[in-house]
mmCIF file of C-alpha atoms and ligand atoms in Angstrom:
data_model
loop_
_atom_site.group_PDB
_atom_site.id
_atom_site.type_symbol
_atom_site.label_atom_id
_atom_site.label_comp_id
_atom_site.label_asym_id
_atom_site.label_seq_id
_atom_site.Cartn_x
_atom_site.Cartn_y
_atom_site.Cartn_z
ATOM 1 C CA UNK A 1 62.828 68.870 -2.458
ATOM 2 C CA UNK A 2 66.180 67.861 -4.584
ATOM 3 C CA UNK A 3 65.026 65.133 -6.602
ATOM 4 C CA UNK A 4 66.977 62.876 -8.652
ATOM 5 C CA UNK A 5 64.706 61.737 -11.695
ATOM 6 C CA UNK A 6 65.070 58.263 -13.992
ATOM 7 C CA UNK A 7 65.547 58.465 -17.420
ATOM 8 C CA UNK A 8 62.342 59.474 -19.523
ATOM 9 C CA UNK A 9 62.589 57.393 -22.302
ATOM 10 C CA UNK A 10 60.661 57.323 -24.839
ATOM 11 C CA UNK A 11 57.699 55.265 -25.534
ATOM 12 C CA UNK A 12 58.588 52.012 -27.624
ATOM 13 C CA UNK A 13 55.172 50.981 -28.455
ATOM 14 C CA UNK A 14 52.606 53.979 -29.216
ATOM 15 C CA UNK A 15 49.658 54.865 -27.022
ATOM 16 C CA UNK A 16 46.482 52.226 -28.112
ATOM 17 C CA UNK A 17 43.629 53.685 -30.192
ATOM 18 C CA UNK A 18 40.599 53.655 -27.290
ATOM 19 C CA UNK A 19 38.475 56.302 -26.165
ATOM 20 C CA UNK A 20 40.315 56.540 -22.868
ATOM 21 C CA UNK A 21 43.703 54.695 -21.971
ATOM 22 C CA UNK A 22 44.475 53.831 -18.296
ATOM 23 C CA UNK A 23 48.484 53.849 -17.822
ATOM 24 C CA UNK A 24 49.471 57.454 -17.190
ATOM 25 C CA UNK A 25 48.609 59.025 -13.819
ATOM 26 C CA UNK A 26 45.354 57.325 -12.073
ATOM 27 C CA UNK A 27 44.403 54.605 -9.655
ATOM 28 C CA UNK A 28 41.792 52.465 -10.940
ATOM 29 C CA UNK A 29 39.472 49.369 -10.734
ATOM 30 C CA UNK A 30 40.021 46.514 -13.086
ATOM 31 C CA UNK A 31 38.171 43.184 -13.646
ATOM 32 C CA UNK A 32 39.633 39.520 -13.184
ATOM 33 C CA UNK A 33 39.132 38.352 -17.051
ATOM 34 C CA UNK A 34 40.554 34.705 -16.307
ATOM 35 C CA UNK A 35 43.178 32.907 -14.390
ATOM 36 C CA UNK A 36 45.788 30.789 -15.693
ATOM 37 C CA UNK A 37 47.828 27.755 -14.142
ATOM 38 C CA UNK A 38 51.362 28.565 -15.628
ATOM 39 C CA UNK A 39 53.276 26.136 -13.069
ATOM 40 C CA UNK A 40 52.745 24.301 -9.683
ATOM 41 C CA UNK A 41 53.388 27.184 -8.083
ATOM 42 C CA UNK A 42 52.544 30.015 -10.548
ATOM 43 C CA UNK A 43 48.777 31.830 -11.972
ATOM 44 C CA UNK A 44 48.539 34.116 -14.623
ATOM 45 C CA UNK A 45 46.288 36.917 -13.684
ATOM 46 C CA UNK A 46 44.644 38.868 -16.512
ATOM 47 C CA UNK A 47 42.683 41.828 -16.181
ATOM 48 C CA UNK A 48 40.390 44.289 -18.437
ATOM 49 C CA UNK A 49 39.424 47.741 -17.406
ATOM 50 C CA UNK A 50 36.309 48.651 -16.257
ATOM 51 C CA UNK A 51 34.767 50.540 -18.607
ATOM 52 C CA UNK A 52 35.334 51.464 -22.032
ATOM 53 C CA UNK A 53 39.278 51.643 -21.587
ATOM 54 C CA UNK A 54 42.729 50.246 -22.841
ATOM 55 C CA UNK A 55 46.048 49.643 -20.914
ATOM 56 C CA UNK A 56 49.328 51.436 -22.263
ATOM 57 C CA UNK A 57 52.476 50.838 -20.877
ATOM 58 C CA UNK A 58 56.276 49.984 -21.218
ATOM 59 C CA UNK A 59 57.242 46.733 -21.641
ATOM 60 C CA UNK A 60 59.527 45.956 -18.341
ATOM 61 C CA UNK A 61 56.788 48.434 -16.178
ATOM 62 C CA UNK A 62 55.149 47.063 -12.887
ATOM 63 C CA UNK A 63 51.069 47.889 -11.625
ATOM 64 C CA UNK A 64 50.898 48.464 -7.842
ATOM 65 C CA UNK A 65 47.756 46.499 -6.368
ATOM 66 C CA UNK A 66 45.736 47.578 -3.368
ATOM 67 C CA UNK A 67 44.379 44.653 -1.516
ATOM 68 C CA UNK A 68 42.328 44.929 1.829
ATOM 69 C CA UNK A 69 43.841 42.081 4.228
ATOM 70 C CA UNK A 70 42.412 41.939 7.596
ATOM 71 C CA UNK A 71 41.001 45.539 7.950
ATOM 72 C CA UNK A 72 44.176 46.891 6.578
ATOM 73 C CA UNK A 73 45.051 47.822 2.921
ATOM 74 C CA UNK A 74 47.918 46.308 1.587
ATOM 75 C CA UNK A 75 49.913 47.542 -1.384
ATOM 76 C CA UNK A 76 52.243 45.073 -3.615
ATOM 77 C CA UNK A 77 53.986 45.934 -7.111
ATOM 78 C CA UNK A 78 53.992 43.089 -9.648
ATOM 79 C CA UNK A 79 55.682 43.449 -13.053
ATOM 80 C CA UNK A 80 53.488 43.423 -16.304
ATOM 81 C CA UNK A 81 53.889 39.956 -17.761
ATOM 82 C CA UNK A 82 51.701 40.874 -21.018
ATOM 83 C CA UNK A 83 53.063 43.517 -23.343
ATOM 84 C CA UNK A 84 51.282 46.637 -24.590
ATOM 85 C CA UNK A 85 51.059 45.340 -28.003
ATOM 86 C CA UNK A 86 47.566 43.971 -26.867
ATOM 87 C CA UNK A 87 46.364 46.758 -24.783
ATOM 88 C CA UNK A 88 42.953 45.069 -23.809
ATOM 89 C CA UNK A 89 44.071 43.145 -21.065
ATOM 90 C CA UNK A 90 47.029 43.253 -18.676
ATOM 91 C CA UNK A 91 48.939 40.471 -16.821
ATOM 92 C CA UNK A 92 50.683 39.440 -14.136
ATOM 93 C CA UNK A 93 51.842 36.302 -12.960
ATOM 94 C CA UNK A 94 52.969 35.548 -9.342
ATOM 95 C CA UNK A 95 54.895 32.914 -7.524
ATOM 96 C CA UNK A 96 52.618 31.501 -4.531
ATOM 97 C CA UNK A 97 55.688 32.678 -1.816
ATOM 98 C CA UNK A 98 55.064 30.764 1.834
ATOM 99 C CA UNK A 99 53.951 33.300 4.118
ATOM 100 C CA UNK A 100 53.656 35.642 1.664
ATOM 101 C CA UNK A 101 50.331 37.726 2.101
ATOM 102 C CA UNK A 102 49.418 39.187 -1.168
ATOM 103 C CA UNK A 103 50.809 36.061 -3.363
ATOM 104 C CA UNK A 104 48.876 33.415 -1.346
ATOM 105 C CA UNK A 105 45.376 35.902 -1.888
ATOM 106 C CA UNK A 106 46.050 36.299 -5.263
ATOM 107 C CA UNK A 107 46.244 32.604 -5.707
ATOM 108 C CA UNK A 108 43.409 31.594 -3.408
ATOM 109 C CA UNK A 109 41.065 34.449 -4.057
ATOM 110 C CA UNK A 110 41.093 36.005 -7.243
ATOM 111 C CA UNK A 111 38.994 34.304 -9.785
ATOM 112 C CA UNK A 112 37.365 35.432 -13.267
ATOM 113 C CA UNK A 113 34.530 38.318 -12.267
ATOM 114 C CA UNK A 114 36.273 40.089 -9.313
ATOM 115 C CA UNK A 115 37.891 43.385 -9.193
ATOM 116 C CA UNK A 116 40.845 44.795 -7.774
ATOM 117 C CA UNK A 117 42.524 47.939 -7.571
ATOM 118 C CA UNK A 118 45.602 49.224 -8.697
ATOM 119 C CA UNK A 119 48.159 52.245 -9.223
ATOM 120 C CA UNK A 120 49.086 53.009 -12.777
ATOM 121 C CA UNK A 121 52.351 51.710 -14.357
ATOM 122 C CA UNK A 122 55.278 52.982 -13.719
ATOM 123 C CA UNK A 123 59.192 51.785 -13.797
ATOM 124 C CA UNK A 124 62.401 53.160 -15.624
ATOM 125 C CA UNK A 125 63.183 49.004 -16.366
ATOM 126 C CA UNK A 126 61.984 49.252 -19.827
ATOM 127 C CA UNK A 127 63.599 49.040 -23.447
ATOM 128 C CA UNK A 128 65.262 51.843 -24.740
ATOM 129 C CA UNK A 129 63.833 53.614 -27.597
ATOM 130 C CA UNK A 130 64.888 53.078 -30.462
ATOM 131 C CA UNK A 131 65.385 49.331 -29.670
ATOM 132 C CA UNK A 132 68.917 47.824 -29.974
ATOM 133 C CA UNK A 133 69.908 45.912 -32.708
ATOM 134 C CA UNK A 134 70.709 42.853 -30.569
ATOM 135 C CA UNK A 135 69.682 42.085 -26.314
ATOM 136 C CA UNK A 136 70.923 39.701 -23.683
ATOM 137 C CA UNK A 137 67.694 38.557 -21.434
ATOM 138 C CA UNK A 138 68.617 37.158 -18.242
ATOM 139 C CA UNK A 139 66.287 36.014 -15.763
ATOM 140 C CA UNK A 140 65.679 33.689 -12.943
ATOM 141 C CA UNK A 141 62.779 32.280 -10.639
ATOM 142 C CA UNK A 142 59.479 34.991 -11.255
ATOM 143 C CA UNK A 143 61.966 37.784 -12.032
ATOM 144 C CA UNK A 144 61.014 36.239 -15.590
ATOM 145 C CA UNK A 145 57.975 38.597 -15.760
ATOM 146 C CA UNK A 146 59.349 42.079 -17.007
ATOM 147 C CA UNK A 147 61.416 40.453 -19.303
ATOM 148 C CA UNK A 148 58.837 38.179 -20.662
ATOM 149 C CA UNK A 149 56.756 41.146 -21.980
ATOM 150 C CA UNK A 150 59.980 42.699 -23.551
ATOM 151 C CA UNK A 151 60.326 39.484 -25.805
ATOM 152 C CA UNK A 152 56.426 39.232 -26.260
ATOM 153 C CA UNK A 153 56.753 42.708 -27.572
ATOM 154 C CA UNK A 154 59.351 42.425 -29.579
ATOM 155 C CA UNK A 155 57.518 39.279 -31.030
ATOM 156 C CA UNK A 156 54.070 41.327 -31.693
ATOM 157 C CA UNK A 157 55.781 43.536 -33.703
ATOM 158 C CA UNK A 158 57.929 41.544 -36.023
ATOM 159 C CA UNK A 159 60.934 42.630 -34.088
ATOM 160 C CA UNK A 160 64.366 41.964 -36.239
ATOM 161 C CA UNK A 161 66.123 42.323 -32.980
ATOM 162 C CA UNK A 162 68.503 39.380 -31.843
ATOM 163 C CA UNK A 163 67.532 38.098 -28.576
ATOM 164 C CA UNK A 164 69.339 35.751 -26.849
ATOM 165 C CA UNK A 165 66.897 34.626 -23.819
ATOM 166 C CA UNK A 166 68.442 32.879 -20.839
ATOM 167 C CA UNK A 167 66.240 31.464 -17.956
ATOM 168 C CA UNK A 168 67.262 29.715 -14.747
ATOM 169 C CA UNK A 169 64.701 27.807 -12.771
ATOM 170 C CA UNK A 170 65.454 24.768 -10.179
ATOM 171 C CA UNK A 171 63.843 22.122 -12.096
ATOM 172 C CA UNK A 172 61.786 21.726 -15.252
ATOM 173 C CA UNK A 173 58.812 22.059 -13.358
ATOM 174 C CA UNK A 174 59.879 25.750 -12.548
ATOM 175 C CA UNK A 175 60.439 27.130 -16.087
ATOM 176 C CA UNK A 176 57.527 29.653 -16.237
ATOM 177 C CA UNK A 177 56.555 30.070 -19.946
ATOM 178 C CA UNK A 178 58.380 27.191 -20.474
ATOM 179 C CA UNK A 179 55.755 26.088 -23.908
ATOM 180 C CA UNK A 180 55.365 30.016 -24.930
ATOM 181 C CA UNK A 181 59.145 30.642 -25.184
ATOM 182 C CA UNK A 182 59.860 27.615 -27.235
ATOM 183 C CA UNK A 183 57.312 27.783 -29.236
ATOM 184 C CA UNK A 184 58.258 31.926 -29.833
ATOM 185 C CA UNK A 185 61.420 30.392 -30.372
ATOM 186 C CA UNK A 186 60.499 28.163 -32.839
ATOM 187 C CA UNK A 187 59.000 30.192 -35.208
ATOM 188 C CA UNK A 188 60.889 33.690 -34.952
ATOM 189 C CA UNK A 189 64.359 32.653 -35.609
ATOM 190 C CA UNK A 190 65.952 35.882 -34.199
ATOM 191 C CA UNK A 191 64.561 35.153 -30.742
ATOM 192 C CA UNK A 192 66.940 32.358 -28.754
ATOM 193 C CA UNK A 193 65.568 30.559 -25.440
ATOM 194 C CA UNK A 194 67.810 28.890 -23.332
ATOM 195 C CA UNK A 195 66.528 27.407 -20.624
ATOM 196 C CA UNK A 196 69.142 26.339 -17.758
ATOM 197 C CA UNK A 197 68.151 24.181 -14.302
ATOM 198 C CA UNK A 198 69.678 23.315 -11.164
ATOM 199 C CA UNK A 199 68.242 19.911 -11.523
ATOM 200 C CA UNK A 200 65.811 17.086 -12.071
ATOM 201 C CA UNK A 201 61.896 17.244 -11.692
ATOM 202 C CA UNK A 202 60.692 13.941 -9.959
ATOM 203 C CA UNK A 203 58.891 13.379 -13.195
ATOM 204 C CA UNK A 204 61.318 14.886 -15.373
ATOM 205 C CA UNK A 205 65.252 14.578 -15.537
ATOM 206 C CA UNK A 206 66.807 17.552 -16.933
ATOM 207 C CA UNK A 207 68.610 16.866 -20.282
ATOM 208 C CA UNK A 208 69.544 20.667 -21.250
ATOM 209 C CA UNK A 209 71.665 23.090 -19.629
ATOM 210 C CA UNK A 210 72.398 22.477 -16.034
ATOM 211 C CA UNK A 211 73.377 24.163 -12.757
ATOM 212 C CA UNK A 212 73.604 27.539 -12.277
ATOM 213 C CA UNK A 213 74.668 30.414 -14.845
ATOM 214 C CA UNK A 214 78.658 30.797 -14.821
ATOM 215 C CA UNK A 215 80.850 32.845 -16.773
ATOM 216 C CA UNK A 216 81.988 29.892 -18.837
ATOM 217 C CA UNK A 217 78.271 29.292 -19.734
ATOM 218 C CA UNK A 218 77.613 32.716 -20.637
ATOM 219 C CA UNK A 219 80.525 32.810 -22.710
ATOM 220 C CA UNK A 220 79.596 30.358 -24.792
ATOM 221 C CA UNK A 221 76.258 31.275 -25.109
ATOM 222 C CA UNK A 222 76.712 34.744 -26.239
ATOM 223 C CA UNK A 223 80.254 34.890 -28.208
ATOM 224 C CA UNK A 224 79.090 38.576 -28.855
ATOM 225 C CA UNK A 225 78.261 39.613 -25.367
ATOM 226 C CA UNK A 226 79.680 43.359 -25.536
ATOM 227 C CA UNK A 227 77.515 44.028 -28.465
ATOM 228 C CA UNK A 228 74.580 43.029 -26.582
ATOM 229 C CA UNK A 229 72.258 45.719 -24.450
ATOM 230 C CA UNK A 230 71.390 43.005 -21.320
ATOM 231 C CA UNK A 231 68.126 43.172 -19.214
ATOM 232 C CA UNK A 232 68.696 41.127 -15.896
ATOM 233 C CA UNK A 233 65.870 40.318 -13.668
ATOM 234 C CA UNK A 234 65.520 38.176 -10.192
ATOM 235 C CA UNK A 235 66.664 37.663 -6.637
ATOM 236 C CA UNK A 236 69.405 39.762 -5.252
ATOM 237 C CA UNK A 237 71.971 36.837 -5.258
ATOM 238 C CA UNK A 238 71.206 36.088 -9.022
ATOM 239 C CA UNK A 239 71.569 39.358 -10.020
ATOM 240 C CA UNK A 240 75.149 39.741 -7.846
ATOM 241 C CA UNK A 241 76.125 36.845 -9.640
ATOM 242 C CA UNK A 242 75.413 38.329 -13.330
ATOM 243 C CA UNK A 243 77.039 41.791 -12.551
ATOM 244 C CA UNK A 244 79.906 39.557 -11.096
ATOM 245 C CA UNK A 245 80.144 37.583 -14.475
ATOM 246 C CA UNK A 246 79.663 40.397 -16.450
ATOM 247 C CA UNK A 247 82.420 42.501 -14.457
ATOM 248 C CA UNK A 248 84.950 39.599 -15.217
ATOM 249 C CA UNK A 249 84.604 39.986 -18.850
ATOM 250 C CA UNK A 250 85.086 43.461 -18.999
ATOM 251 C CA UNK A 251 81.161 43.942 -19.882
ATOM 252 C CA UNK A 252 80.366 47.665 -20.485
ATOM 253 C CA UNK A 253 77.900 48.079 -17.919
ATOM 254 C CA UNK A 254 76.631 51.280 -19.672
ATOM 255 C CA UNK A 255 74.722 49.013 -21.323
ATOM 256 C CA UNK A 256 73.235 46.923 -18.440
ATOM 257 C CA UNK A 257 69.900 46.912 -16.996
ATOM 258 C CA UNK A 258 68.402 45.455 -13.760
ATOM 259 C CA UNK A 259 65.489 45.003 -11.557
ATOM 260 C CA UNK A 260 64.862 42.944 -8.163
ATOM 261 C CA UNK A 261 61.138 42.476 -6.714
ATOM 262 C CA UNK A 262 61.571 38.859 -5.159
ATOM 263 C CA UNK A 263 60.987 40.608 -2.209
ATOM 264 C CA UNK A 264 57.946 41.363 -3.432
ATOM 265 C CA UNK A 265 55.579 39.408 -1.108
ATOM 266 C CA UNK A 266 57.652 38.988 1.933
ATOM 267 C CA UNK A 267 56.064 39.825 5.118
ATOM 268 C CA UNK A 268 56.621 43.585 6.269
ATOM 269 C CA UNK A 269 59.098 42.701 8.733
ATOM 270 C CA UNK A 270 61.657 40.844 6.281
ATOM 271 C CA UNK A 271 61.785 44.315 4.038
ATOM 272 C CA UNK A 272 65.588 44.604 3.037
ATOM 273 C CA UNK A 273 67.079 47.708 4.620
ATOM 274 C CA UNK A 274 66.471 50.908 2.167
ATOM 275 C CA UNK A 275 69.656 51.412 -0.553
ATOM 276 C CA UNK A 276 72.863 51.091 1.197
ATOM 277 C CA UNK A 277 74.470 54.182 2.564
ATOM 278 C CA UNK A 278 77.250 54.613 0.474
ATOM 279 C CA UNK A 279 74.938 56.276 -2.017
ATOM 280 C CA UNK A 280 74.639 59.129 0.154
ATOM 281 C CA UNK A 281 73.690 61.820 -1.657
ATOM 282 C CA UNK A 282 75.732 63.703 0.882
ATOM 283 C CA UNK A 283 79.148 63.922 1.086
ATOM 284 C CA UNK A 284 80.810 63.542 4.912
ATOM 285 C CA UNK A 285 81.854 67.069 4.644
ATOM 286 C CA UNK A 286 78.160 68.173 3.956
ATOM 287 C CA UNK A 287 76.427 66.325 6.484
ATOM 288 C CA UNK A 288 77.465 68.246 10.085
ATOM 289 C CA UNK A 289 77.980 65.068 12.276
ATOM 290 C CA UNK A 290 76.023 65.518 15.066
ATOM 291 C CA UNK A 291 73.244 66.925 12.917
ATOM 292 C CA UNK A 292 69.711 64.482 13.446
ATOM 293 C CA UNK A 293 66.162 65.546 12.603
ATOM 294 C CA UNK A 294 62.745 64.822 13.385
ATOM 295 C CA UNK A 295 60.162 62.787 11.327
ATOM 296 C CA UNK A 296 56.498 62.851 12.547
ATOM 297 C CA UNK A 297 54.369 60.110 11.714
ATOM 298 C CA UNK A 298 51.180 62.044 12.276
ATOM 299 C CA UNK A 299 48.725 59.219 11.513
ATOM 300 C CA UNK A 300 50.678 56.779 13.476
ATOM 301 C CA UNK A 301 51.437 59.844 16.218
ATOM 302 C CA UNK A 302 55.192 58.658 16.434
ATOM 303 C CA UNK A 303 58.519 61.210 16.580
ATOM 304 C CA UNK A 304 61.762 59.360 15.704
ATOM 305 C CA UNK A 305 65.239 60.998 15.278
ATOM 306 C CA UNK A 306 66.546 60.833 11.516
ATOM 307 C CA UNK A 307 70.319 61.539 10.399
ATOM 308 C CA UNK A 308 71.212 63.657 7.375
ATOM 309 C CA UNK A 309 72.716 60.128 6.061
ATOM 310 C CA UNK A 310 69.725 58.344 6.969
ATOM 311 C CA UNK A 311 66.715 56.834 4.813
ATOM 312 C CA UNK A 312 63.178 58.063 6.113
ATOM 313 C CA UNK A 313 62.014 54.607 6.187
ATOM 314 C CA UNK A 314 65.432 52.709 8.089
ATOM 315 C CA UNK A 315 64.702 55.778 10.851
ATOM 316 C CA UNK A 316 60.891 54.232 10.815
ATOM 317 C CA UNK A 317 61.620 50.680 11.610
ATOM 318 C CA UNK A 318 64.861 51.254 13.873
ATOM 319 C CA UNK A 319 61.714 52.543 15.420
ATOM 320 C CA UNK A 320 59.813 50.011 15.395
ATOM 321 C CA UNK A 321 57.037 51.716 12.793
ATOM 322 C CA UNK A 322 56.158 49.101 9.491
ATOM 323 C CA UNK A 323 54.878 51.956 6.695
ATOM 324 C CA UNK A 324 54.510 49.806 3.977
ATOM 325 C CA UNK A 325 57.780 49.120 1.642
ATOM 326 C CA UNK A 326 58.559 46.455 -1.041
ATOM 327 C CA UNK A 327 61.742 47.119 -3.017
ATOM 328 C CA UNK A 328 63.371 49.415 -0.591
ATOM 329 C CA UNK A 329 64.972 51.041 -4.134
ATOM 330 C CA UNK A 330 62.846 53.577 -5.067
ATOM 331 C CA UNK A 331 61.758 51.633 -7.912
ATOM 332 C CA UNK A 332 57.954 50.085 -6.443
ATOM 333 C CA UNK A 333 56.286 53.211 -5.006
ATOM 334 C CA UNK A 334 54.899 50.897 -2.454
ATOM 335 C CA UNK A 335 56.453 53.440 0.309
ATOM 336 C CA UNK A 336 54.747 56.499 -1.412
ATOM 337 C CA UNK A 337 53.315 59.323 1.539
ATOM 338 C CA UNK A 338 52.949 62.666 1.299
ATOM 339 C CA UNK A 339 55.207 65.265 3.049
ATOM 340 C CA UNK A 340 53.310 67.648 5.196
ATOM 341 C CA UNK A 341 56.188 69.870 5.938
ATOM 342 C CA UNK A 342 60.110 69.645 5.270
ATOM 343 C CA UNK A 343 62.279 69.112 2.576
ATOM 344 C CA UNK A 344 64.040 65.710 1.467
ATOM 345 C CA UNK A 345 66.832 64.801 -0.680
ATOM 346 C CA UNK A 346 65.290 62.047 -2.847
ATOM 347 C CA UNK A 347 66.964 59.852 -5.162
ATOM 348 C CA UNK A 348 64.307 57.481 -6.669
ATOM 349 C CA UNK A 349 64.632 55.159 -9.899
ATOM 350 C CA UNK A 350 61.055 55.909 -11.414
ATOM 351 C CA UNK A 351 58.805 54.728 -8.723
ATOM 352 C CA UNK A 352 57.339 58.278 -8.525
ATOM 353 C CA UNK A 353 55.607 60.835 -11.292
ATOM 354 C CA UNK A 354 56.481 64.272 -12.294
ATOM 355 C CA UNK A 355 53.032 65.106 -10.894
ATOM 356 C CA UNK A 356 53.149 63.175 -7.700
ATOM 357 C CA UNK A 357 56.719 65.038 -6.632
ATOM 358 C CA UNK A 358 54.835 67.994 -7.291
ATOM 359 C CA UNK A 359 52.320 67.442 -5.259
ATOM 360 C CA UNK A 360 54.706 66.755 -2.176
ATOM 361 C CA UNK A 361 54.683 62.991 -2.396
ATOM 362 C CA UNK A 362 57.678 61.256 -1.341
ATOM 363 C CA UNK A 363 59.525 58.191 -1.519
ATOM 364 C CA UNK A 364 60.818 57.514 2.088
ATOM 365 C CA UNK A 365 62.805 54.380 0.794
ATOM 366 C CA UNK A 366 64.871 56.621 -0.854
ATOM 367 C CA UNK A 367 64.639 59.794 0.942
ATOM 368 C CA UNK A 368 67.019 61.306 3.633
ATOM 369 C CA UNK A 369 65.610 65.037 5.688
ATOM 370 C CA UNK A 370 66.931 68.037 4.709
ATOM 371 C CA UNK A 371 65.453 69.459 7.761
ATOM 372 C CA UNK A 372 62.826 68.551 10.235
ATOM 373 C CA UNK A 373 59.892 66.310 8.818
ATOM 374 C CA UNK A 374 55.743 65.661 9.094
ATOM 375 C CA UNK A 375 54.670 62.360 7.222
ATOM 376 C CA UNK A 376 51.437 61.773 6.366
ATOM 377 C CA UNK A 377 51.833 57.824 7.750
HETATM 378 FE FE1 FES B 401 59.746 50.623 -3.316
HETATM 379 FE FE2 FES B 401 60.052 52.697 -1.676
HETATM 380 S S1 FES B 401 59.734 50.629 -1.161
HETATM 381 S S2 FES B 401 59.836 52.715 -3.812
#
């Protein structure tokens, strides 16, 4: 298998004291602890281990739950909203999405007392170690989560970093945190919330920044931009829109860090397409043009013909197959199978293990045969 591995970085907050911590390789079972109503639309969902346990993590990282939905199990990744500076619990908060499956569960289902399971933490979107002297947070909608444990982090420990936090939401209503970043704000003057909105609340006209992040705003936000290391998470049109401002001003992008999981809770069929083609890890001249091989499905009992240039997973549903996929980037781990037989060229961005490569687990997402293929899906 060629693999292309994220950067290992190193850990910014040290392992917890605790007899056993749960955050390295395992699957396991943890405990609703309580429920919180964060906005209209958005719950708080904090969890213990079972057992004598403690969570460690990186701040930015996402947990993978397991959810059985109509005699099927169901996998979704959700970013950690707490940070590992309080290792007894873990968080996540989630955006009730129409339609979506997993959110709408979460929200109706999960109360204090019942138990879920989920995969480990994993992700490369994560702080770099040491910390940088001064960060650019941008977020919008629930891609607030990742980067809401960075600055709770940085907060638990005292952090002289300067962080300039900018949030777009539609309305008032919409800011998630909204009283927890103001009030970190208001007593840790090195940490900057800016809050911008499309518009008014019924209840509440919008008096602070409004419309949607431009360069102009940005600009005069953050007069020292370049020397800034920015962390950018939220849908794929937001995100276009920062690299697009940030491109204009000549932004080192060296220095630039994203993640997307608004598709988080779509259903199955509205999975983006796997990463686009031209990052074929294959050069035209490599791949022999009328070259195809086969995938097996052996659980599902379905052959389909894969290119050199293709993604395992785009060769699944041009098939009409639905393995299970979130980000489509390599990043979630949601599309995680083992390989029976074959070889892949894989080109992930963390949302696999050391361990897990070596024991012939694969990434379809992100994957394109090397030769013929058996999938255990
Ligand atoms: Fe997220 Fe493949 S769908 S890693």
């Amino acid at each position: 298998m060629v693999v292309a591995e994220a950067d290992q970085r190193s850990r910014l907050v040290p392992p917890p004291w605790a007899p056993d911590c749960w955050g390295d390789e395992d699957r396991a079972v943890l405990v609703c602890r309580n429920v919180l109503e964060i906005t209209h639309d958005v719950k708080s969902f904090h969890f213990e281990p079972e057992g004598e346990r403690a969570f460690t993590f990186e701040p930015g990282q996402f947990i993978t739950l397991l959810i059985e939905l109509d005699g099927e199990t169901v996998s979704r990744s959700y970013t950690i909203s707490s940070p590992p500076t309080r290792p007894h619990l873990i968080s996540i908060t989630v955006k009730r999405v129409v339609g979506g499956p997993v959110s709408n569960w979460l929200h109706d289902t999960m109360v204090p007392g019942a138990r879920i399971t989920a995969d480990a933490p994993l992700g490369a979107f994560t702080l770099t170690a040491p910390p940088a002297p001064k960060y650019l947070f941008l977020s919008a909608g629930s891609g607030i989560t990742p980067v809401m444990s960075m600055t709770r982090t940085l907060f638990d420990l005292g952090s002289d970093a300067d962080v300039l936090f900018v949030h777009s939401a539609r309305t008032p209503a919409d800011i998630i945190f909204r009283r927890e970043l103001d009030a970190i704000a208001a007593v840790m003057p090195s940490i900057r919330v800016v809050h911008v909105c499309e518009g008014d609340y019924p209840s509440e006209r919008w008096t602070g920044l409004r419309g949607r992040l431009s360069t102009a705003m940005l600009q005069d936000l953050a007069p020292d931009l370049h020397e800034r290391e920015t962390y950018t998470c939220g849908p794929a049109a937001y995100m276009a829109s920062v690299r697009r401002i940030l491109g204009e001003v000549g932004y080192d992008l060296r220095k630039y860090h994203e993640e997307s999981f608004s598709f988080e809770d779509l259903p199955a069929a509205q999975v983006p397409p796997a990463i686009d083609s031209d990052d074929s890890p294959l050069s035209a001249g490599e791949a022999d043009a009328g070259t195809t091989f086969s995938v097996e499905f052996v659980r599902s009992g379905v052959t389909v013909t894969c290119g050199p240039d293709e993604y395992v997973l785009d060769a699944a549903y041009a098939a009409g197959l639905r393995p299970p996929a979130s980000c489509a980037q390599g990043m979630c781990g949601t599309c995680k199978t083992t390989m029976l037989s074959g070889e892949v060229d894989m080109r992930h961005n963390g949302g696999i293990r050391p361990r897990e490569i070596a024991a012939n687990k694969v990434l379809i997402c992100c994957s394109k045969p090397l030769s013929d293929l058996r999938i255990d899906s």
